[in-house]
Structures are given as structure tokens and as C-alpha cells.
CSV table of C-alpha atoms in Angstrom, one decimal:
chain,number,residue,atom,x,y,z
A,1,MET,CA,-3.2,-9.9,-16.5
A,2,PRO,CA,-4.8,-8.5,-13.3
A,3,PHE,CA,-7.1,-6.4,-15.4
A,4,MET,CA,-7.8,-8.9,-18.2
A,5,PHE,CA,-11.0,-10.4,-16.8
A,6,LEU,CA,-12.3,-7.1,-15.3
A,7,PHE,CA,-13.8,-5.8,-18.5
A,8,LEU,CA,-16.4,-8.5,-18.6
A,9,LEU,CA,-18.1,-6.2,-16.1
A,10,LEU,CA,-18.7,-3.7,-18.8
A,11,TYR,CA,-21.5,-6.0,-20.1
A,12,ASN,CA,-23.2,-6.7,-16.8
A,13,THR,CA,-22.1,-4.6,-13.9
A,14,HIS,CA,-25.1,-5.6,-11.6
A,15,ARG,CA,-24.6,-9.3,-11.3
A,16,SER,CA,-23.0,-9.8,-7.8
A,17,SER,CA,-21.9,-13.4,-8.7
A,18,LEU,CA,-19.9,-12.1,-11.7
A,19,LYS,CA,-18.3,-9.4,-9.5
A,20,MET,CA,-17.2,-12.0,-7.0
A,21,LEU,CA,-15.8,-14.2,-9.7
A,22,VAL,CA,-13.9,-11.3,-11.2
A,23,GLY,CA,-12.6,-10.4,-7.7
A,24,PHE,CA,-11.3,-13.9,-7.0
A,25,TYR,CA,-9.7,-14.1,-10.4
A,26,MET,CA,-7.8,-10.8,-9.9
A,27,LEU,CA,-6.6,-11.9,-6.4
A,28,LEU,CA,-5.6,-15.3,-7.7
A,29,THR,CA,-3.7,-13.7,-10.6
A,30,ILE,CA,-1.7,-11.3,-8.4
A,31,PHE,CA,-1.0,-14.2,-6.0
A,32,LEU,CA,0.5,-16.3,-8.8
A,33,ILE,CA,2.5,-13.3,-10.1
A,34,LEU,CA,4.0,-12.7,-6.7
A,35,ALA,CA,4.6,-16.4,-5.8
A,36,LEU,CA,5.9,-17.9,-9.0
A,37,ARG,CA,8.6,-15.5,-9.9
A,38,TYR,CA,12.3,-15.8,-10.3
A,39,ASP,CA,14.9,-13.0,-10.0
A,40,VAL,CA,12.3,-10.3,-9.9
A,41,GLY,CA,12.5,-7.3,-7.6
A,42,TRP,CA,15.2,-5.5,-5.7
A,43,ASP,CA,14.8,-7.7,-2.6
A,44,TYR,CA,15.0,-11.0,-4.4
A,45,MET,CA,18.7,-11.4,-4.0
A,46,SER,CA,18.8,-10.1,-0.4
A,47,TYR,CA,16.0,-12.5,0.6
A,48,SER,CA,17.9,-15.3,-1.1
A,49,LYS,CA,21.0,-14.5,0.9
A,50,ALA,CA,18.9,-14.2,4.1
A,51,PHE,CA,17.6,-17.7,3.4
A,52,LYS,CA,21.1,-19.1,2.9
A,53,TYR,CA,23.0,-17.3,5.7
A,54,GLY,CA,20.2,-16.7,8.2
A,55,TYR,CA,17.7,-13.9,9.0
A,56,ASP,CA,18.2,-12.2,12.3
A,57,ASN,CA,15.6,-9.6,13.0
A,58,PHE,CA,13.2,-8.6,15.7
A,59,GLU,CA,10.3,-8.8,13.2
A,60,TYR,CA,9.5,-12.3,14.6
A,61,LEU,CA,6.9,-13.3,12.0
A,62,SER,CA,9.2,-12.6,9.1
A,63,SER,CA,11.9,-14.6,10.9
A,64,LEU,CA,9.5,-17.4,11.3
A,65,ILE,CA,8.8,-17.5,7.5
A,66,PHE,CA,12.5,-17.9,6.8
A,67,ASP,CA,12.7,-20.7,9.4
A,68,ILE,CA,9.8,-22.5,7.8
A,69,SER,CA,11.3,-22.1,4.4
A,70,ARG,CA,14.7,-23.5,5.5
A,71,PHE,CA,12.9,-26.5,7.0
A,72,LEU,CA,11.0,-27.1,3.7
A,73,GLY,CA,14.4,-26.8,1.9
A,74,SER,CA,13.9,-24.2,-0.7
A,75,VAL,CA,14.1,-20.4,-1.0
A,76,ASN,CA,11.0,-20.5,-3.3
A,77,TYR,CA,8.9,-21.1,-0.2
A,78,VAL,CA,9.9,-17.7,1.1
A,79,PHE,CA,8.2,-15.9,-1.8
A,80,LEU,CA,5.3,-18.4,-1.9
A,81,ILE,CA,4.5,-17.8,1.8
A,82,TYR,CA,4.9,-14.1,1.6
A,83,ALA,CA,2.6,-14.0,-1.5
A,84,PHE,CA,0.0,-16.1,0.3
A,85,LEU,CA,0.1,-13.8,3.3
A,86,THR,CA,-0.1,-10.7,1.1
A,87,ILE,CA,-3.3,-12.0,-0.5
A,88,LEU,CA,-5.1,-13.6,2.4
A,89,PRO,CA,-6.1,-10.4,4.2
A,90,LEU,CA,-7.2,-8.9,0.9
A,91,LEU,CA,-9.4,-12.0,0.3
A,92,LEU,CA,-11.0,-11.6,3.7
A,93,VAL,CA,-11.7,-7.9,3.1
A,94,PHE,CA,-13.1,-8.6,-0.3
A,95,TYR,CA,-15.4,-11.3,1.1
A,96,LEU,CA,-16.6,-9.0,3.9
A,97,GLU,CA,-17.0,-5.9,1.7
A,98,ARG,CA,-17.9,-7.4,-1.6
A,99,LYS,CA,-16.7,-4.3,-3.4
A,100,LEU,CA,-14.7,-4.8,-6.6
A,101,SER,CA,-13.4,-1.2,-6.4
A,102,PHE,CA,-11.4,-2.3,-3.4
A,103,ILE,CA,-9.3,-4.8,-5.4
A,104,VAL,CA,-9.1,-2.4,-8.4
A,105,CYS,CA,-7.7,0.4,-6.2
A,106,TYR,CA,-5.3,-2.0,-4.5
A,107,ILE,CA,-3.9,-3.2,-7.9
A,108,SER,CA,-3.8,0.3,-9.4
A,109,LEU,CA,-2.3,2.5,-6.7
A,110,PRO,CA,1.5,2.7,-6.9
A,111,PHE,CA,2.3,1.8,-3.3
A,112,PHE,CA,0.4,-1.5,-2.9
A,113,PHE,CA,0.5,-4.4,-5.4
A,114,ILE,CA,3.3,-3.0,-7.6
A,115,GLU,CA,5.5,-2.4,-4.6
A,116,SER,CA,5.0,-6.0,-3.6
A,117,PHE,CA,7.8,-7.0,-6.0
A,118,SER,CA,10.4,-5.5,-3.8
A,119,VAL,CA,9.3,-4.4,-0.3
A,120,ILE,CA,8.0,-7.8,0.4
A,121,ARG,CA,7.8,-7.8,4.2
A,122,GLN,CA,6.2,-4.4,4.3
A,123,GLU,CA,3.6,-5.4,1.7
A,124,VAL,CA,2.5,-8.2,3.9
A,125,ALA,CA,2.2,-5.7,6.8
A,126,LEU,CA,0.2,-3.4,4.5
A,127,SER,CA,-2.3,-6.1,3.7
A,128,PHE,CA,-2.8,-6.9,7.4
A,129,CYS,CA,-3.2,-3.2,8.0
A,130,ILE,CA,-5.9,-3.1,5.3
A,131,LEU,CA,-7.8,-5.8,7.2
A,132,GLY,CA,-7.1,-4.0,10.5
A,133,TYR,CA,-8.5,-0.8,9.1
A,134,LEU,CA,-11.7,-2.5,8.0
A,135,LEU,CA,-12.1,-3.9,11.5
A,136,TYR,CA,-11.5,-0.5,12.9
A,137,LEU,CA,-14.2,1.0,10.7
A,138,ARG,CA,-16.5,-1.7,12.1
A,139,ARG,CA,-15.3,-0.8,15.6
A,140,ASP,CA,-14.1,-4.3,16.2
A,141,ILE,CA,-11.4,-4.5,18.9
A,142,LYS,CA,-9.7,-7.3,16.9
A,143,ALA,CA,-8.4,-4.5,14.7
A,144,PHE,CA,-5.5,-4.0,17.2
A,145,LEU,CA,-4.6,-7.7,17.2
A,146,VAL,CA,-4.4,-7.7,13.4
A,147,LEU,CA,-2.3,-4.5,13.4
A,148,MET,CA,0.1,-6.1,15.9
A,149,VAL,CA,0.4,-9.0,13.5
A,150,ALA,CA,1.4,-6.4,10.8
A,151,VAL,CA,4.1,-5.0,13.0
A,152,GLY,CA,5.4,-8.6,13.4
A,153,PHE,CA,6.1,-8.7,9.6
A,154,HIS,CA,7.5,-5.1,9.3
A,155,SER,CA,8.2,-2.6,12.0
A,156,SER,CA,7.0,0.4,9.9
A,157,ALA,CA,3.4,-0.7,10.6
A,158,ILE,CA,3.7,0.6,14.2
A,159,VAL,CA,3.2,4.1,12.8
A,160,PHE,CA,-0.2,3.2,11.5
A,161,LEU,CA,-1.0,1.3,14.7
A,162,LEU,CA,-0.3,4.4,16.7
A,163,MET,CA,-2.5,6.5,14.4
A,164,ILE,CA,-5.4,4.0,14.7
A,165,ILE,CA,-5.1,4.3,18.5
A,166,VAL,CA,-5.3,8.1,18.2
A,167,LEU,CA,-8.4,7.8,16.0
A,168,TRP,CA,-10.0,5.3,18.3
A,169,PHE,CA,-9.4,7.1,21.6
A,170,GLY,CA,-8.5,10.7,20.6
A,171,ASN,CA,-11.0,13.6,20.3
A,172,ARG,CA,-11.2,16.2,17.6
A,173,LEU,CA,-8.7,18.5,19.3
A,174,VAL,CA,-6.0,15.8,19.4
A,175,LYS,CA,-6.6,15.0,15.7
A,176,LEU,CA,-6.4,18.7,14.8
A,177,CYS,CA,-3.2,19.1,16.8
A,178,ILE,CA,-1.5,16.3,14.9
A,179,LEU,CA,-2.5,17.7,11.5
A,180,THR,CA,-1.5,21.2,12.5
A,181,SER,CA,1.9,20.0,13.7
A,182,LEU,CA,2.6,18.2,10.5
A,183,VAL,CA,1.6,21.3,8.4
A,184,ILE,CA,4.0,23.5,10.5
A,185,LEU,CA,6.8,20.9,10.1
A,186,ALA,CA,6.3,20.7,6.4
A,187,VAL,CA,6.4,24.5,6.0
A,188,TYR,CA,9.5,25.0,8.2
A,189,PHE,CA,11.2,21.7,7.4
A,190,ASP,CA,14.3,23.2,5.8
A,191,SER,CA,14.9,25.6,8.7
A,192,ILE,CA,14.4,22.9,11.3
A,193,PHE,CA,16.6,20.4,9.4
A,194,SER,CA,19.5,22.9,9.2
A,195,LEU,CA,19.3,23.4,13.0
A,196,PHE,CA,20.0,19.7,13.6
A,197,ILE,CA,22.9,19.3,11.1
A,198,PRO,CA,25.6,20.8,13.4
A,199,PHE,CA,24.7,18.3,16.1
A,200,PHE,CA,24.2,15.4,13.7
A,201,PRO,CA,26.6,15.9,10.7
A,202,THR,CA,25.5,12.7,9.0
A,203,LEU,CA,22.2,14.4,8.2
A,204,SER,CA,24.0,16.5,5.6
A,205,PHE,CA,24.1,13.4,3.4
A,206,TYR,CA,20.3,13.3,3.1
A,207,ASN,CA,18.7,15.4,0.4
A,208,SER,CA,15.4,15.7,-1.4
A,209,GLY,CA,13.5,12.7,-2.7
A,210,SER,CA,13.6,11.1,-6.1
A,211,SER,CA,11.5,12.2,-9.1
A,212,TYR,CA,9.5,9.0,-8.7
A,213,GLY,CA,8.6,10.0,-5.1
A,214,LEU,CA,7.5,13.5,-6.2
A,215,LEU,CA,5.4,12.2,-9.1
A,216,SER,CA,3.8,9.6,-6.8
A,217,VAL,CA,2.8,12.2,-4.2
A,218,LEU,CA,1.4,14.3,-7.0
A,219,SER,CA,-0.8,11.4,-8.2
A,220,VAL,CA,-2.0,10.8,-4.7
A,221,PHE,CA,-2.9,14.5,-4.2
A,222,LEU,CA,-4.9,14.5,-7.4
A,223,LEU,CA,-6.7,11.3,-6.4
A,224,PHE,CA,-7.4,12.9,-3.1
A,225,ILE,CA,-9.0,16.0,-4.7
A,226,ILE,CA,-11.2,14.1,-7.2
A,227,SER,CA,-12.4,11.6,-4.6
A,228,LEU,CA,-13.6,14.2,-2.0
A,229,ASN,CA,-17.2,13.4,-1.1
A,230,LYS,CA,-19.0,14.7,2.0
A,231,SER,CA,-21.1,11.5,2.2
A,232,ASP,CA,-18.0,9.4,2.7
A,233,ASN,CA,-16.4,8.7,6.1
A,234,LEU,CA,-14.4,11.8,6.9
A,235,GLU,CA,-11.8,9.7,8.7
A,236,HIS,CA,-10.8,8.3,5.3
A,237,TYR,CA,-9.8,11.8,4.1
A,238,TYR,CA,-8.2,12.7,7.4
A,239,LEU,CA,-5.8,9.7,7.2
A,240,ILE,CA,-5.1,10.4,3.5
A,241,LEU,CA,-4.3,14.0,4.2
A,242,VAL,CA,-2.0,13.1,7.1
A,243,GLY,CA,-0.3,10.7,4.7
A,244,ILE,CA,0.2,13.3,2.0
A,245,ILE,CA,1.7,15.9,4.4
A,246,LEU,CA,3.9,13.3,6.0
A,247,ASN,CA,5.0,12.1,2.6
A,248,ILE,CA,6.1,15.6,1.5
A,249,ILE,CA,8.1,15.9,4.8
A,250,LEU,CA,9.8,12.6,4.4
A,251,LEU,CA,10.6,13.1,0.8
A,252,ASN,CA,12.5,16.3,1.8
A,253,PHE,CA,14.6,14.1,4.1
A,254,ASP,CA,15.0,10.7,2.6
A,255,SER,CA,12.8,9.2,-0.2
A,256,ALA,CA,13.1,5.7,1.3
A,257,LEU,CA,11.3,6.8,4.4
A,258,ALA,CA,8.3,7.7,2.3
A,259,ARG,CA,7.3,4.1,2.7
A,260,LEU,CA,6.0,5.0,6.1
A,261,CYS,CA,3.2,6.9,4.4
A,262,TRP,CA,1.8,4.1,2.4
A,263,TYR,CA,-0.3,2.9,5.3
A,264,PHE,CA,-2.2,6.2,5.3
A,265,TYR,CA,-3.3,5.7,1.7
A,266,ILE,CA,-5.3,2.5,2.7
A,267,PRO,CA,-8.6,4.5,2.9
A,268,PHE,CA,-8.4,5.0,-0.9
A,269,CYS,CA,-9.4,1.4,-1.2
A,270,PHE,CA,-12.6,2.0,0.9
A,271,LEU,CA,-13.9,5.2,-0.8
A,272,THR,CA,-17.1,5.1,-2.8
A,273,TRP,CA,-15.6,7.3,-5.6
A,274,SER,CA,-19.2,8.3,-6.3
A,275,ARG,CA,-18.8,12.1,-6.6
A,276,PHE,CA,-16.4,12.1,-9.5
A,277,PHE,CA,-17.0,8.9,-11.3
A,278,PHE,CA,-20.6,7.9,-10.7
A,279,LYS,CA,-22.6,11.1,-9.9
A,280,LEU,CA,-21.2,12.7,-13.1
A,281,LYS,CA,-22.9,9.9,-15.1
A,282,VAL,CA,-19.7,8.6,-16.6
A,283,GLY,CA,-20.3,5.1,-15.2
A,284,HIS,CA,-18.3,2.4,-13.8
A,285,TRP,CA,-16.4,1.7,-17.0
A,286,PHE,CA,-14.8,5.2,-16.8
A,287,PHE,CA,-13.6,4.4,-13.3
A,288,TYR,CA,-12.0,1.1,-14.4
A,289,LEU,CA,-10.3,2.9,-17.4
A,290,VAL,CA,-8.9,5.6,-15.1
A,291,MET,CA,-7.5,3.0,-12.7
A,292,LEU,CA,-6.1,1.0,-15.6
A,293,PHE,CA,-4.3,4.2,-16.7
A,294,LEU,CA,-3.0,4.7,-13.2
A,295,TYR,CA,-1.8,1.1,-13.1
A,296,SER,CA,0.1,1.6,-16.3
A,297,TYR,CA,1.5,5.0,-15.2
A,298,SER,CA,2.8,3.4,-12.0
A,299,LEU,CA,4.4,0.6,-13.9
A,300,MET,CA,6.1,3.1,-16.2
A,301,LEU,CA,7.4,5.1,-13.2
A,302,LYS,CA,8.7,1.9,-11.5
A,303,SER,CA,10.4,0.6,-14.7
A,304,SER,CA,12.2,3.8,-15.6
A,305,LEU,CA,14.2,4.3,-12.3
A,306,GLU,CA,17.8,5.3,-13.0
A,307,ASN,CA,19.4,2.8,-10.7
A,308,GLY,CA,17.3,-0.2,-11.6
A,309,SER,CA,13.7,-1.0,-11.4
A,310,TYR,CA,11.2,-2.4,-9.0
A,311,LEU,CA,10.1,-4.6,-11.8
A,312,PRO,CA,13.4,-5.7,-13.4
A,313,TYR,CA,12.4,-8.7,-15.6
A,314,GLN,CA,16.0,-8.7,-16.9
A,315,THR,CA,16.4,-12.4,-16.5
A,316,ILE,CA,13.3,-13.1,-18.6
A,317,LEU,CA,13.7,-10.3,-21.2
A,318,GLY,CA,17.5,-10.8,-21.5
A,319,VAL,CA,18.3,-7.1,-21.0
């Protein structure tokens, strides 16, 4: 459904009004999919329990959503409000950028729209971080306010906030030191990890990440390679590279922590993708087809997890 209307662009890719119409259609579609769902996603039951028994968390904006939903009298408002807040920053970015590739990448990449079915609070934080990143690129100080709002929905966004602070105020040496430290940690992770186990025995229960996590990192790395373009903003690639290295490190520890890396893949949505897709004369249609394949690939990975699925439509399908 998110891609259904997109292929109208194959007939007239230069009409800006048609592009805007397609973009609004795609955003409206994913809003409805996220808002009007029942018993879908790992977090559905836990959010229903939080609505019934109370949600006590220092993430004050998420707590506020539960309070508003209880006042309105239905758990459905929890998912409706979260869906609206997930889409609103994306709508603002699309209005400001007017780039359809932004929405296509958001829908296709495995850690954004598809993850919205389960990691609901973090996906709202991700959307606000996307808006914050655009404001950062425009050197608008309001970027930090937007990123603080993201932290209010999910505390993991503080990692991205700190990185934006480094990019804003740090020099090249600071950025290089961060990247070098992560590379060293990735190379010697096993040795460093074994040194801490005698002091923290519970660490022995953590092992390498899931097959989904490894396949996801591989897809990100391949996208990183084919998207490289010296005419693009190099800070895009710096953040993505930091995210890939951090992702590899965290997968060696606990696959759940890899969620911290998703923020660093936001620059994918702002790339021009011109070197591989457009300068090779394959055209926009090939870019859309590749992203559709990636979207389908991500759905396949999510739906084949051994211990359930991020997209378990068991209630609807009766399986």
C-alpha cells in the first residue's frame, strides 16, 4: 500500500505537484496503517497493559500520551496519537525538502517505518530526530529543541543528541578520535569484553546478535557503499559510518542495543543517490524498484523471526 501510488511517477517524474501528491498519499497511508491496527506488533500487549495499570517512566512525553489516552477513555488513542506524532515530523520535513526520495527511503529502510509496529516510542523519537537533523543541516539552533523533544519520547535519542552536539561544536580532530575509538573497540571487542566478565558475571549471559541483526547491518553497509558520492554532504557519510561500526559492536554484545544505531542511519533519507542510480543513466524508476525490493526484503526478515515477528498479523490471518 505505501508503494501503490508511487509508480504513477514512472509516467511523469518532473511534475512537482504530482510528486507532492504522491508524498502526501504515502504518508497518509502509513499513518492509517500505524493508527488503525489491532493486536499488531510485539509492543501492542505491553502498551495495552500500561494503559490499564499505569505507565511510570521518566520519558515524560510518552507518559503524557498515556495520561491523555486514559482521559479519553480508550487504549486506541495511544496508538492513534503515537502514529500521528510519528508522521507529523516527516510531513514537515517533506514539506521543507520536497524530495520524494526522503519518504521512499524512510519506508524502505528496515529500521524506520517497519520498526514502527513494535518499538513505538522510539519510532516517534526517530521521526523527531529526522526533523532535528534537517534543522541541524540548515544550522538552525531549534534543532536542539526538537532533539530534546525526541529524548522525551525515548531516552535512546540522547545518543544522537550528543553526536549532533559533537558535530556542531567539535573540530575534525574530535570527530576523527571518535571514529578511531569505535574502530579499535570493534576490533578488540572480544578481548575487552572478556576482561569485564570476572567483575560483572551477568555479562556472560550476553552473546552475539541475531541473524536478522547481521543481515540488517550487511544491507546497510551495501547501501553505504553504493551511495558514496563526493558531491554529497560528507557529514552524512560520517554519521552512517559511525552507526555501522557502533552497530557491529553492539550486535556482539546484545542485539537489542543495536536500536541505538538507527538514529545514525537518518542521513540515508537525505542523500541524493545520484552516483549509483542517476549518473549511471538507469533513471528514477530503477531507484524506486530497488527500494521496493529492500522494503520487501525487510518485511521478509521481520516476518521470519524464530520467536515471533515484528509484523504478526496472526489475529487477522488466523495463524
